[in-house]
């Protein structure tokens, strides 16, 4: 690892702290280095608040501010060049006369997309780009997918028995995984903007789809209910998060519940994901049931799968989805095996 990669890794370590707090903005970390010493660092902590570059510059001690004109600033994403909720970070870097900028990823947002780098170069700032680019792109895979594919990043999640079943044949709720795995799932929910389940799952399990086992924000809930047959008493309609109900009867907002009319004669999931993208929802975790999950797989509308295999056997039941992809890693959560699978065909 060369010196640029060493410092950029610190930027990535800072950036990941913001997961679940800055969407639809990207996670960004930034450090300022003078003579191989870090004199400032920061990250984008909350949507609408100061960007990483601002926090890093503001963290430099007053007696060291004069060193900025001799320093290198490392940032994990191309500095913004437009006025949004905050002023352009490229302008800030130029105003502080920082002579060199090292960047990991280019920003795919059309409002930036190379304009930040161009602005720096035009001002005489030296720019080094592409340092740990793959790692930085993966960190911001939700943001990248939203801007490059115009749909949310789709994470499929399910738990299966050791003999390959998700649930019994009879309509009853059965927990397969242990308490540690359940808590981890709630952490994942906090990290994504939306959560989706099938209508049948709501009818049988009546899930809350919250992060109640940890602290944090509940994701928006997404459900496809063509004829609007689900009763309002179901927990998915509780007012602790927004709800998006895709149907073919009405387009209406009723408090926190958004009824969105789509054409069921056309590909449904593509319409749902496109509409979510328009609403600036950059990630969704799909938690079942097996038919809903298999539809995403069959239509190749998924990016990542997280599959728990419990020690319990069911003997018979509803078979788990059939999926192929690149196994990223395996780990044990107590006595549950957890596999992370990447879709390499999208």
Coordinates of C-alpha atoms in Angstrom, one line a residue:
X1 CA 0.0 0.0 0.0
X2 CA 1.5 3.3 -1.1
X3 CA 1.2 6.5 0.9
X4 CA -1.8 7.8 -1.1
X5 CA -3.6 4.5 -0.5
X6 CA -2.8 4.6 3.2
X7 CA -4.3 8.0 3.7
X8 CA -7.3 7.3 1.4
X9 CA -8.1 4.2 3.5
X10 CA -8.4 6.6 6.5
X11 CA -10.9 8.6 4.5
X12 CA -13.0 5.4 3.8
X13 CA -12.8 4.5 7.5
X14 CA -14.3 7.9 8.3
X15 CA -16.9 7.8 5.6
X16 CA -18.5 4.5 6.7
X17 CA -19.4 6.0 10.0
X18 CA -22.2 7.9 8.3
X19 CA -24.0 4.8 6.9
X20 CA -27.7 5.2 7.4
X21 CA -27.4 9.0 8.1
X22 CA -26.6 10.8 4.9
X23 CA -28.7 9.2 2.1
X24 CA -29.5 10.2 -0.5
X25 CA -26.1 11.9 -0.3
X26 CA -23.0 9.7 -0.5
X27 CA -20.8 8.8 2.4
X28 CA -17.6 10.8 2.2
X29 CA -14.5 11.0 4.4
X30 CA -11.7 13.6 4.2
X31 CA -8.3 14.1 5.8
X32 CA -5.7 16.9 5.5
X33 CA -2.0 15.9 5.5
X34 CA 1.1 18.1 6.0
X35 CA 4.6 16.6 5.9
X36 CA 3.1 13.1 6.5
X37 CA 1.1 14.3 9.5
X38 CA -2.7 14.4 9.6
X39 CA -3.6 17.9 10.8
X40 CA -7.4 17.6 10.1
X41 CA -10.1 15.1 9.3
X42 CA -13.8 14.9 9.0
X43 CA -16.7 13.1 7.3
X44 CA -20.2 14.0 6.0
X45 CA -22.2 13.2 9.2
X46 CA -25.8 14.0 8.3
X47 CA -27.9 14.8 5.2
X48 CA -28.2 18.5 4.8
X49 CA -25.2 19.3 7.0
X50 CA -21.6 20.2 6.3
X51 CA -19.7 18.0 3.8
X52 CA -16.6 16.1 4.7
X53 CA -14.2 18.7 3.3
X54 CA -15.8 21.4 5.4
X55 CA -15.5 19.3 8.5
X56 CA -11.9 18.4 7.8
X57 CA -10.8 22.0 7.2
X58 CA -12.7 23.2 10.3
X59 CA -11.0 20.6 12.4
X60 CA -7.6 22.0 11.8
X61 CA -6.3 23.7 14.9
X62 CA -6.2 27.5 14.7
X63 CA -2.4 27.6 15.1
X64 CA -2.0 25.2 12.1
X65 CA -4.4 26.8 9.6
X66 CA -1.5 28.5 7.9
X67 CA -0.2 25.0 6.9
X68 CA -3.2 24.5 4.6
X69 CA -1.3 26.2 1.7
X70 CA 1.4 23.5 2.0
X71 CA -0.9 20.5 2.6
X72 CA -2.6 17.8 0.6
X73 CA -6.3 17.1 1.1
X74 CA -7.6 13.5 0.6
X75 CA -11.3 13.0 -0.1
X76 CA -13.0 9.7 -1.0
X77 CA -15.4 11.4 -3.6
X78 CA -14.9 14.2 -6.0
X79 CA -15.5 17.5 -4.3
X80 CA -18.9 19.0 -5.3
X81 CA -19.0 22.0 -7.6
X82 CA -22.6 23.2 -7.3
X83 CA -24.7 25.0 -4.8
X84 CA -27.0 22.5 -3.0
X85 CA -27.9 22.5 0.6
X86 CA -24.3 23.6 1.2
X87 CA -21.8 25.6 -0.9
X88 CA -19.4 23.9 -3.3
X89 CA -16.5 22.1 -1.6
X90 CA -14.3 22.7 -4.7
X91 CA -14.6 26.5 -4.1
X92 CA -13.7 26.0 -0.4
X93 CA -10.5 24.1 -1.3
X94 CA -9.5 26.8 -3.8
X95 CA -10.2 29.6 -1.4
X96 CA -8.0 28.0 1.3
X97 CA -5.2 27.7 -1.3
X98 CA -4.7 24.0 -0.7
X99 CA -2.4 23.0 -3.5
X100 CA -3.1 19.3 -4.0
X101 CA -6.2 17.1 -3.9
X102 CA -6.2 13.3 -3.9
X103 CA -9.6 11.7 -4.9
X104 CA -10.9 8.1 -4.8
X105 CA -14.1 8.1 -6.8
X106 CA -15.5 10.5 -9.5
X107 CA -19.0 11.7 -8.6
X108 CA -21.6 10.3 -11.0
X109 CA -24.2 12.9 -10.1
X110 CA -24.8 15.0 -13.3
X111 CA -24.6 18.1 -11.2
X112 CA -20.9 17.3 -10.4
X113 CA -19.6 14.5 -12.8
X114 CA -16.1 15.8 -13.4
X115 CA -17.0 19.5 -12.9
X116 CA -15.4 19.5 -9.4
X117 CA -12.1 18.2 -10.8
X118 CA -12.2 20.6 -13.7
X119 CA -12.8 23.5 -11.3
X120 CA -9.8 22.5 -9.2
X121 CA -7.6 22.0 -12.2
X122 CA -8.6 25.4 -13.7
X123 CA -7.6 27.0 -10.5
X124 CA -4.2 25.5 -10.6
X125 CA -4.7 22.8 -8.0
X126 CA -2.9 19.5 -8.6
X127 CA -5.4 16.6 -8.7
X128 CA -4.7 12.9 -8.3
X129 CA -7.7 10.7 -9.0
X130 CA -8.6 7.0 -8.7
X131 CA -6.8 6.1 -5.5
X132 CA -8.7 3.1 -4.0
X133 CA -11.4 3.8 -6.5
X134 CA -12.9 0.3 -6.4
X135 CA -13.1 0.3 -2.6
X136 CA -14.7 3.8 -2.6
X137 CA -17.2 2.9 -5.3
X138 CA -18.2 -0.2 -3.3
X139 CA -18.6 1.9 -0.2
X140 CA -21.0 4.2 -2.1
X141 CA -22.6 1.5 -4.2
X142 CA -26.1 2.7 -3.3
X143 CA -25.3 6.2 -4.5
X144 CA -23.5 4.9 -7.6
X145 CA -26.4 2.6 -8.5
X146 CA -29.0 5.3 -8.1
X147 CA -27.2 7.7 -10.5
X148 CA -25.8 5.1 -13.0
X149 CA -28.7 2.6 -13.1
X150 CA -31.6 5.0 -12.1
X151 CA -33.0 2.6 -9.5
X152 CA -32.3 1.8 -5.9
X153 CA -29.6 -0.6 -4.8
X154 CA -31.5 -3.9 -4.1
X155 CA -30.5 -6.1 -1.2
X156 CA -32.2 -9.4 -0.9
X157 CA -32.4 -11.0 2.5
X158 CA -33.8 -14.2 3.8
X159 CA -33.4 -17.0 6.3
X160 CA -33.7 -20.6 5.4
X161 CA -33.6 -23.9 7.3
X162 CA -30.6 -26.2 7.0
X163 CA -32.6 -28.3 4.5
X164 CA -33.5 -25.3 2.3
X165 CA -36.9 -24.1 3.3
X166 CA -38.0 -20.6 4.3
X167 CA -41.3 -21.4 6.0
X168 CA -43.7 -24.3 6.6
X169 CA -46.4 -25.0 4.1
X170 CA -49.1 -23.9 6.6
X171 CA -49.6 -20.2 6.9
X172 CA -47.8 -19.6 10.3
X173 CA -45.0 -17.4 11.5
X174 CA -41.8 -19.4 12.3
X175 CA -38.5 -17.9 13.5
X176 CA -35.5 -19.7 12.1
X177 CA -32.6 -17.6 13.2
X178 CA -31.2 -16.7 16.6
X179 CA -31.4 -13.4 18.5
X180 CA -28.0 -12.2 17.3
X181 CA -29.0 -12.6 13.7
X182 CA -32.3 -10.8 14.3
X183 CA -30.5 -7.8 15.8
X184 CA -28.1 -7.7 12.9
X185 CA -31.1 -7.6 10.5
X186 CA -32.4 -4.6 12.4
X187 CA -29.0 -2.9 12.0
X188 CA -29.2 -3.5 8.2
X189 CA -32.7 -2.0 8.1
X190 CA -31.3 1.2 9.8
X191 CA -28.7 1.4 7.0
X192 CA -31.2 1.3 4.1
X193 CA -33.8 3.8 3.1
X194 CA -36.6 1.3 2.4
X195 CA -37.7 -2.2 3.2
X196 CA -40.0 -4.3 1.1
X197 CA -42.0 -7.5 1.7
X198 CA -44.6 -9.3 -0.3
X199 CA -48.3 -9.0 0.4
X200 CA -48.5 -12.6 1.6
X201 CA -45.9 -11.9 4.2
X202 CA -47.9 -9.0 5.6
X203 CA -51.1 -11.2 5.6
X204 CA -49.4 -14.1 7.5
X205 CA -46.7 -12.5 9.6
X206 CA -48.0 -9.0 10.1
X207 CA -44.4 -7.7 10.5
X208 CA -43.6 -4.3 12.0
X209 CA -40.5 -3.8 9.8
X210 CA -38.9 -1.5 12.3
X211 CA -35.4 -1.2 13.9
X212 CA -36.9 -1.8 17.4
X213 CA -34.0 -4.0 18.6
X214 CA -31.6 -1.1 18.1
X215 CA -31.6 2.7 18.1
X216 CA -32.2 4.5 14.8
X217 CA -34.5 5.5 12.1
X218 CA -37.1 3.1 10.7
X219 CA -36.9 2.6 6.9
X220 CA -39.8 3.5 4.6
X221 CA -42.0 0.4 3.9
X222 CA -42.8 -0.8 0.4
X223 CA -45.6 -3.1 -0.4
X224 CA -47.4 -4.2 -3.7
X225 CA -51.1 -4.6 -3.1
X226 CA -52.8 -4.5 -6.4
X227 CA -56.4 -4.4 -5.2
X228 CA -55.7 -2.7 -1.8
X229 CA -57.0 -5.6 0.1
X230 CA -54.7 -5.3 3.1
X231 CA -56.6 -3.9 6.2
X232 CA -55.3 -0.7 7.7
X233 CA -54.9 -2.5 11.0
X234 CA -51.8 -4.3 9.8
X235 CA -48.6 -3.1 11.5
X236 CA -47.0 -2.1 8.2
X237 CA -49.4 0.9 8.2
X238 CA -48.4 2.2 11.7
X239 CA -47.3 5.8 11.6
X240 CA -43.7 5.3 12.7
X241 CA -42.4 5.3 9.1
X242 CA -43.6 6.2 5.6
X243 CA -45.5 3.5 3.6
X244 CA -45.6 3.2 -0.2
X245 CA -48.4 1.0 -1.5
X246 CA -48.2 0.2 -5.2
X247 CA -51.6 -0.6 -6.6
X248 CA -53.8 -0.2 -9.7
X249 CA -56.7 1.7 -8.1
X250 CA -55.6 5.1 -6.8
X251 CA -52.9 7.7 -6.5
X252 CA -53.3 9.4 -3.2
X253 CA -51.4 10.5 -0.1
X254 CA -53.1 9.7 3.2
X255 CA -50.9 11.0 6.1
X256 CA -47.7 8.9 6.1
X257 CA -49.2 6.4 3.5
X258 CA -48.6 7.0 -0.1
X259 CA -50.8 5.1 -2.6
X260 CA -49.0 4.9 -6.0
X261 CA -50.9 3.7 -9.0
X262 CA -49.0 1.6 -11.6
X263 CA -49.8 -0.4 -14.6
X264 CA -50.0 -4.1 -13.7
X265 CA -50.0 -5.1 -17.4
X266 CA -46.4 -3.8 -17.6
X267 CA -43.4 -5.2 -15.6
X268 CA -44.3 -4.4 -12.0
X269 CA -40.9 -4.4 -10.2
X270 CA -39.3 -2.2 -12.8
X271 CA -42.1 0.4 -12.3
X272 CA -41.8 0.2 -8.5
X273 CA -38.0 0.6 -8.6
X274 CA -38.2 3.5 -11.1
X275 CA -40.8 5.3 -8.9
X276 CA -38.6 4.7 -5.8
X277 CA -35.7 6.3 -7.7
X278 CA -37.8 9.3 -8.5
X279 CA -38.6 9.6 -4.8
X280 CA -34.8 9.7 -4.2
X281 CA -34.8 6.3 -2.4
X282 CA -31.4 4.9 -3.2
X283 CA -31.6 1.5 -1.4
X284 CA -34.1 -1.1 -0.5
X285 CA -33.8 -4.3 1.5
X286 CA -36.2 -7.0 0.3
X287 CA -37.1 -9.4 3.1
X288 CA -39.5 -11.8 1.5
X289 CA -41.5 -13.9 1.0
X290 CA -40.0 -16.5 -1.3
X291 CA -42.2 -15.6 -4.3
X292 CA -41.3 -11.9 -4.0
X293 CA -37.6 -12.6 -3.7
X294 CA -37.6 -15.0 -6.6
X295 CA -39.3 -12.4 -8.8
X296 CA -36.4 -10.0 -8.1
X297 CA -33.9 -12.8 -9.0
X298 CA -35.7 -13.9 -12.1
X299 CA -35.9 -10.3 -13.4
X300 CA -32.2 -9.7 -12.5
X301 CA -33.2 -6.7 -10.4
X302 CA -30.9 -7.3 -7.4
X303 CA -27.4 -6.3 -6.5
X304 CA -26.6 -8.2 -3.3
X305 CA -28.1 -11.1 -1.3
X306 CA -27.6 -11.9 2.4
X307 CA -28.7 -15.4 3.3
X308 CA -28.9 -16.9 6.7
X309 CA -28.9 -20.7 7.0
X310 CA -30.2 -21.8 10.4
X311 CA -29.4 -25.1 12.1
X312 CA -33.1 -26.1 12.3
X313 CA -34.6 -28.5 9.8
X314 CA -38.2 -28.2 8.5
X315 CA -38.5 -31.3 6.5
X316 CA -41.0 -29.8 4.1
X317 CA -42.2 -26.3 3.4
X318 CA -41.8 -23.4 1.1
X319 CA -38.5 -23.7 -0.7
X320 CA -35.9 -20.9 -0.5
X321 CA -35.2 -18.8 -3.6
X322 CA -32.8 -20.1 -6.2
X323 CA -29.9 -17.7 -6.7
X324 CA -26.5 -17.7 -8.4
X325 CA -23.8 -15.1 -7.9
X326 CA -20.4 -14.4 -6.5
X327 CA -19.9 -15.5 -2.9
X328 CA -18.3 -12.5 -1.3
X329 CA -17.9 -14.0 2.2
X330 CA -19.3 -16.3 4.8
X331 CA -19.5 -15.9 8.5
X332 CA -21.1 -17.4 11.6
X333 CA -23.6 -15.5 13.7
X334 CA -23.8 -17.8 16.6
X335 CA -25.1 -21.1 15.1
X336 CA -26.4 -19.3 11.9
X337 CA -24.3 -19.3 8.8
X338 CA -24.5 -16.0 6.9
X339 CA -23.6 -15.7 3.2
X340 CA -23.1 -12.5 1.3
X341 CA -23.7 -12.9 -2.5
X342 CA -23.0 -10.3 -5.2
X343 CA -24.8 -10.2 -8.5
X344 CA -22.1 -10.1 -11.2
X345 CA -24.5 -10.0 -14.1
X346 CA -25.9 -6.4 -13.7

